Coordinates of C-alpha atoms in Angstrom, one line a residue:
Chain A
M795 CA -1.9 66.0 52.1
D796 CA 0.9 67.4 52.2
L797 CA 2.2 69.0 56.3
K798 CA 2.2 73.0 54.9
S799 CA -1.6 72.9 54.3
F800 CA -2.1 70.6 56.9
F801 CA -0.3 73.4 59.3
I802 CA -2.3 76.2 57.6
Y803 CA -5.9 74.5 58.8
L804 CA -4.2 73.9 62.0
A805 CA -3.3 77.4 61.7
I806 CA -7.5 78.0 61.2
M807 CA -8.9 76.1 63.3
A808 CA -6.6 75.9 66.8
G809 CA -6.6 79.8 65.9
S810 CA -10.0 80.7 64.9
T811 CA -11.4 78.7 68.2
Y812 CA -9.4 80.4 70.2
L813 CA -10.0 83.7 69.8
I814 CA -13.7 83.3 69.9
R815 CA -13.1 81.9 73.3
A816 CA -10.2 84.4 75.2
I817 CA -11.6 87.8 73.7
P818 CA -14.7 87.8 74.9
F819 CA -13.1 86.1 78.2
A820 CA -9.7 88.7 78.5
V821 CA -12.1 92.1 77.1
I822 CA -15.1 91.9 79.2
H823 CA -14.2 93.3 82.5
K824 CA -16.7 95.3 84.0
K825 CA -19.9 93.9 85.6
I826 CA -22.7 93.9 83.2
E827 CA -25.9 95.9 84.6
N828 CA -28.2 95.8 82.4
Q829 CA -31.3 93.3 83.4
F830 CA -31.6 92.0 80.3
I831 CA -28.5 91.3 78.9
K832 CA -28.1 89.7 83.0
S833 CA -31.0 87.9 82.8
F834 CA -30.1 86.5 79.3
L835 CA -26.6 85.4 80.8
H836 CA -28.6 83.9 83.6
Y837 CA -30.5 81.6 81.8
I838 CA -27.9 80.7 79.1
P839 CA -25.8 77.9 81.1
Y840 CA -29.2 75.8 81.4
A841 CA -30.6 76.7 77.7
V842 CA -26.9 74.9 76.3
L843 CA -26.1 72.7 78.6
T844 CA -30.2 71.7 77.6
A845 CA -29.6 71.9 74.0
M846 CA -26.2 69.8 74.4
T847 CA -27.7 66.9 75.7
F848 CA -30.8 66.2 74.2
P849 CA -31.7 64.6 72.1
A850 CA -27.9 63.8 71.4
I851 CA -28.0 61.7 74.5
L852 CA -30.5 59.1 73.2
Y853 CA -27.6 58.1 70.8
A854 CA -24.1 59.0 72.8
T855 CA -24.1 54.8 74.2
D856 CA -24.8 51.7 71.7
Y857 CA -28.5 51.4 72.4
V858 CA -31.4 54.2 72.6
L859 CA -32.6 51.7 75.5
S860 CA -29.5 52.0 77.6
A861 CA -29.1 55.4 77.1
A862 CA -32.2 56.6 78.1
V863 CA -31.8 54.2 81.4
G864 CA -28.8 56.0 81.7
F865 CA -30.1 59.2 81.5
G866 CA -33.0 58.1 83.6
V867 CA -30.7 57.6 86.6
A868 CA -28.9 60.4 85.8
M869 CA -31.8 62.3 86.5
L870 CA -33.1 60.5 89.3
F871 CA -29.7 60.8 91.2
A872 CA -29.3 64.8 90.6
S873 CA -32.8 64.6 91.9
K874 CA -31.4 64.0 94.8
G875 CA -28.7 66.6 95.0
K876 CA -26.1 64.3 94.7
S877 CA -22.7 66.0 93.4
L878 CA -21.2 65.6 89.6
T879 CA -19.4 62.6 89.9
V880 CA -22.2 60.8 91.6
V881 CA -24.5 61.4 89.2
A882 CA -21.7 61.3 86.1
A883 CA -20.9 57.5 87.7
A884 CA -24.5 56.4 88.2
A885 CA -25.4 57.5 84.6
C886 CA -21.9 55.3 83.4
V887 CA -22.5 51.8 85.8
A888 CA -26.6 52.3 84.4
V889 CA -25.5 52.7 80.9
F890 CA -22.5 49.6 81.3
L891 CA -25.3 46.9 83.4
V892 CA -28.2 47.7 80.6
E893 CA -25.6 46.8 77.9
S894 CA -24.4 44.0 79.5
L895 CA -27.9 42.9 80.7
L896 CA -29.0 43.0 76.6
G897 CA -26.1 41.1 75.3
T898 CA -26.5 37.9 77.2
V899 CA -30.2 38.2 75.9
L900 CA -29.0 39.3 72.3
L901 CA -26.8 36.1 73.1
S902 CA -28.5 33.7 74.4
Chain B
M1177 CA -5.4 79.3 96.8
K1178 CA -4.5 75.6 97.1
E1179 CA -7.2 74.5 98.5
S1180 CA -9.5 75.6 96.0
F1181 CA -7.1 74.2 93.0
F1182 CA -7.7 70.4 94.6
R1183 CA -11.5 71.1 94.5
G1184 CA -10.9 72.6 90.3
V1185 CA -9.0 69.4 90.6
K1186 CA -11.4 67.4 91.8
A1187 CA -15.0 68.7 90.3
G1188 CA -12.7 68.6 86.2
I1189 CA -11.9 64.5 87.1
P1190 CA -15.6 63.5 85.7
I1191 CA -15.0 65.6 82.2
G1192 CA -11.3 64.9 82.0
L1193 CA -12.6 60.4 82.0
G1194 CA -15.7 62.0 79.4
Y1195 CA -13.5 63.7 77.4
L1196 CA -11.1 60.3 77.3
S1197 CA -13.9 58.4 75.6
V1198 CA -15.0 61.6 72.4
S1199 CA -10.9 62.1 71.6
F1200 CA -10.7 58.3 72.1
T1201 CA -12.8 58.6 68.9
F1202 CA -11.6 61.6 68.0
G1203 CA -8.1 59.5 67.9
I1204 CA -9.5 56.5 65.9
M1205 CA -11.1 58.8 63.4
A1206 CA -8.4 60.7 62.2
V1207 CA -6.1 57.6 61.7
S1208 CA -8.9 56.1 59.3
Y1209 CA -8.9 59.4 57.6
G1210 CA -4.9 59.0 56.3
F1211 CA -3.4 61.5 59.4
H1212 CA -0.8 60.5 61.8
W1213 CA -1.2 59.4 64.8
W1214 CA 1.2 63.1 66.2
Q1215 CA -1.2 65.2 63.9
A1216 CA -4.5 64.3 65.4
L1217 CA -2.3 64.7 69.3
L1218 CA -1.1 68.0 68.0
I1219 CA -5.4 69.1 66.6
S1220 CA -6.3 68.1 69.9
M1221 CA -3.8 69.8 72.0
L1222 CA -4.1 72.7 70.1
T1223 CA -8.0 73.4 70.1
V1224 CA -9.7 71.1 72.8
T1225 CA -13.1 71.3 70.7
S1226 CA -15.2 67.9 70.2
A1227 CA -17.5 69.1 66.9
G1228 CA -14.6 71.7 65.7
Q1229 CA -12.4 68.9 65.4
F1230 CA -14.3 66.3 64.3
A1231 CA -15.9 68.6 60.9
G1232 CA -12.7 69.9 60.8
I1233 CA -10.5 66.7 60.0
G1234 CA -13.4 66.3 57.6
T1235 CA -12.6 69.8 55.8
M1236 CA -8.8 68.8 56.1
L1237 CA -9.2 66.2 53.3
Y1238 CA -10.0 68.7 50.5
P1239 CA -7.3 70.9 49.5
G1240 CA -7.4 75.1 49.8
Q1241 CA -10.9 75.2 51.2
Y1242 CA -9.2 77.8 54.0
I1243 CA -12.0 80.1 54.1
E1244 CA -14.6 77.1 54.2
M1245 CA -12.6 75.9 57.1
L1246 CA -12.6 78.8 58.7
V1247 CA -16.5 79.6 58.4
S1248 CA -17.4 76.8 59.5
Q1249 CA -15.2 76.6 62.4
L1250 CA -16.5 80.3 63.3
T1251 CA -20.1 78.2 63.2
I1252 CA -19.6 75.7 65.3
N1253 CA -17.7 77.4 68.4
V1254 CA -19.7 80.4 68.3
R1255 CA -21.0 79.2 71.2
Y1256 CA -17.9 79.4 73.2
S1257 CA -18.2 83.6 73.3
F1258 CA -21.2 83.0 74.6
M1259 CA -20.0 81.0 77.9
S1260 CA -16.8 83.5 78.5
I1261 CA -19.2 86.5 78.2
S1262 CA -21.9 84.6 80.5
L1263 CA -18.4 83.6 83.2
S1264 CA -16.9 86.9 82.7
Q1265 CA -19.7 88.3 84.8
K1266 CA -18.4 85.4 87.6
T1267 CA -14.6 85.9 88.2
D1268 CA -13.3 87.4 91.0
E1269 CA -10.8 90.0 91.2
K1270 CA -7.9 88.4 91.1
F1271 CA -8.8 86.3 87.4
K1272 CA -8.0 89.2 84.5
G1273 CA -5.4 90.4 82.7
I1274 CA -3.3 87.5 80.7
W1275 CA -4.8 85.1 83.2
R1276 CA -7.8 85.1 81.1
W1277 CA -5.8 85.4 77.8
L1278 CA -3.6 82.0 78.9
F1279 CA -7.2 80.2 80.5
G1280 CA -9.7 81.5 78.3
F1281 CA -7.7 78.2 75.8
M1282 CA -9.9 75.9 78.0
M1283 CA -13.5 77.2 77.7
T1284 CA -15.0 73.9 76.7
D1285 CA -18.7 73.2 77.2
E1286 CA -18.2 71.2 80.0
I1287 CA -15.9 73.6 81.9
F1288 CA -18.1 76.4 81.3
A1289 CA -20.8 74.1 82.8
V1290 CA -19.1 72.9 86.2
A1291 CA -17.4 76.9 86.2
S1292 CA -20.9 78.4 85.9
T1293 CA -21.9 76.7 89.0
E1294 CA -19.0 78.6 91.4
K1295 CA -20.8 81.1 93.5
E1296 CA -17.4 83.2 92.3
V1297 CA -14.7 81.6 89.7
S1298 CA -11.2 82.4 91.2
R1299 CA -8.0 81.5 88.6
S1300 CA -7.3 79.0 90.9
F1301 CA -10.2 77.1 91.0
F1302 CA -10.1 77.4 86.9
A1303 CA -6.8 75.9 86.9
G1304 CA -7.6 72.9 88.6
L1305 CA -10.6 73.0 86.6
M1306 CA -8.8 72.9 83.1
T1307 CA -6.3 70.3 84.0
T1308 CA -7.4 66.5 83.6
P1309 CA -9.8 67.7 81.1
Y1310 CA -6.9 69.1 79.1
L1311 CA -4.7 65.8 80.2
G1312 CA -8.0 63.6 79.3
W1313 CA -8.4 65.3 75.8
S1314 CA -5.2 64.9 75.2
L1315 CA -4.1 61.2 76.3
G1316 CA -7.8 59.7 74.7
T1317 CA -6.7 60.9 71.5
L1318 CA -3.3 59.8 71.4
I1319 CA -4.5 56.4 73.0
G1320 CA -7.2 56.2 70.1
A1321 CA -4.9 57.3 67.6
L1322 CA -2.0 54.7 68.3
L1323 CA -4.1 51.8 70.2
G1324 CA -7.3 51.6 67.8
N1325 CA -10.0 49.7 69.1
V1326 CA -7.9 48.2 72.5
L1327 CA -9.9 48.6 74.9
P1328 CA -13.5 47.5 75.3
H1329 CA -15.6 48.8 73.6
R1330 CA -18.6 48.7 75.9
L1331 CA -16.1 50.8 78.0
M1332 CA -15.8 53.1 76.1
S1333 CA -20.4 53.2 75.6
A1334 CA -21.2 53.4 78.9
L1335 CA -18.3 56.4 79.7
S1336 CA -19.3 58.1 77.2
L1337 CA -22.4 58.5 79.0
A1338 CA -20.5 60.6 81.8
I1339 CA -20.3 63.8 80.3
Y1340 CA -24.2 64.3 80.2
G1341 CA -24.8 62.8 83.1
M1342 CA -22.7 65.5 85.1
F1343 CA -25.1 68.1 82.5
V1344 CA -28.4 66.7 84.2
A1345 CA -26.7 66.8 87.3
I1346 CA -26.4 70.7 86.6
V1347 CA -29.4 71.7 85.3
M1348 CA -31.9 69.8 87.5
P1349 CA -31.1 71.8 90.6
G1350 CA -31.7 74.9 88.8
M1351 CA -35.0 73.3 87.6
K1352 CA -36.3 72.8 91.6
E1353 CA -35.5 76.1 92.2
S1354 CA -37.2 77.9 90.1
R1355 CA -40.3 77.7 87.2
A1356 CA -38.4 80.0 85.0
V1357 CA -35.8 77.7 84.7
V1358 CA -38.0 75.0 83.7
M1359 CA -39.9 76.8 81.0
V1360 CA -36.3 78.0 79.5
V1361 CA -34.9 74.5 80.1
L1362 CA -37.9 73.0 77.9
L1363 CA -37.9 75.5 75.5
A1364 CA -34.1 74.6 74.9
L1365 CA -34.9 71.1 74.7
G1366 CA -38.1 71.7 72.1
L1367 CA -36.4 74.1 69.8
S1368 CA -33.3 71.0 69.7
S1369 CA -35.5 68.2 69.1
L1370 CA -36.8 70.3 65.8
F1371 CA -33.4 70.5 65.0
Y1372 CA -32.3 66.9 65.8
Y1373 CA -35.4 65.7 63.9
V1374 CA -37.1 67.5 60.7
P1375 CA -35.5 66.7 58.4
V1376 CA -34.2 70.5 56.6
L1377 CA -33.3 72.4 60.1
S1378 CA -31.1 68.4 60.6
Q1379 CA -28.9 69.7 57.8
V1380 CA -27.9 72.5 60.8
S1381 CA -24.7 72.2 61.9
S1382 CA -25.1 70.7 65.5
G1383 CA -22.8 73.0 67.1
L1384 CA -24.2 76.1 65.6
A1385 CA -27.4 74.5 65.9
I1386 CA -26.4 74.5 70.2
S1387 CA -26.3 78.2 70.0
I1388 CA -29.0 79.0 67.6
C1389 CA -31.8 77.0 70.4
A1390 CA -29.4 78.4 73.5
I1391 CA -29.6 81.9 72.5
V1392 CA -32.9 81.5 71.4
A1393 CA -34.4 80.0 74.8
A1394 CA -32.2 82.2 77.0
L1395 CA -33.2 85.4 75.4
A1396 CA -37.3 84.2 75.8
G1397 CA -36.3 83.5 79.0
A1398 CA -34.8 87.2 79.6
A1399 CA -37.9 88.4 78.0
L1400 CA -41.1 86.7 80.1
F1401 CA -38.8 85.7 83.6
P1402 CA -36.8 88.9 84.0
V1403 CA -33.7 88.1 87.1
K1404 CA -34.4 90.3 89.6
E1405 CA -31.1 90.5 92.3
E1406 CA -28.5 87.9 91.4
A1407 CA -25.8 87.1 94.3

């Protein structure tokens, strides 16, 4: 691929991604009073995060099993009110342990 | 001022670590597609979006598909608009004007997720929050592009759960507090599973599928369980 078309593509990618993020953020200043829209915006984070997490989380690691265990550990720690960092770390450690275990079992 | 910056930095560390593994994969992939390491790095540093970048380098392999590139980027990334609108309601009075134009650049899924847990988002908190993720995203791409498969694979596999672990940590407390959130979450979960497993629906790009699921679930939530008074 020649450099000219690389930079045109890059400009389209970076420009459109930036504008779609920044315009709504910079332009909307007023507090929204409409109750329906307020409710919608209240639920949006939960809805977005859930849609991003499931089922993608099951296929994020090498094995569905290790991901599922990590997911379970994350839910357990989160339901106990642990911080984001602790929950994330616990999930990673769980995946690492399960995959190390699987690695040994599969090799033996 | 300073205090909230460092609080933001701390909150951004798990995001940065998670980004390391995703952007590392992006770096490896870009080089395997025939891009130079600096091109992969430049894409990451100027775009900072996972799904958009992965789709983008696929399109770049074919010459002259500028319209296709624009359309696919817009559909994959339209979810960011909703995040930006949502967060625009939570910023404090100093976080406006040029600051929003500057920091809007870093409105990623994960940064939005963490920022939305704040009662009020100050610009110093947001500045702190976006620092580690930006470094992680850039550095991960660079390492992936230059070193390929040098890092132990099992470590990368484990790290790829960090971001999802954070999401769970944000959603669960909301579910404990309100039954309406539980319903919204279950609906989003069901819809997103449909888009993943049902043959025709699974053709829809993951970025667009996320937007559709989230909008439908949040609309249903707003219609069925209007929020009385928000703090």
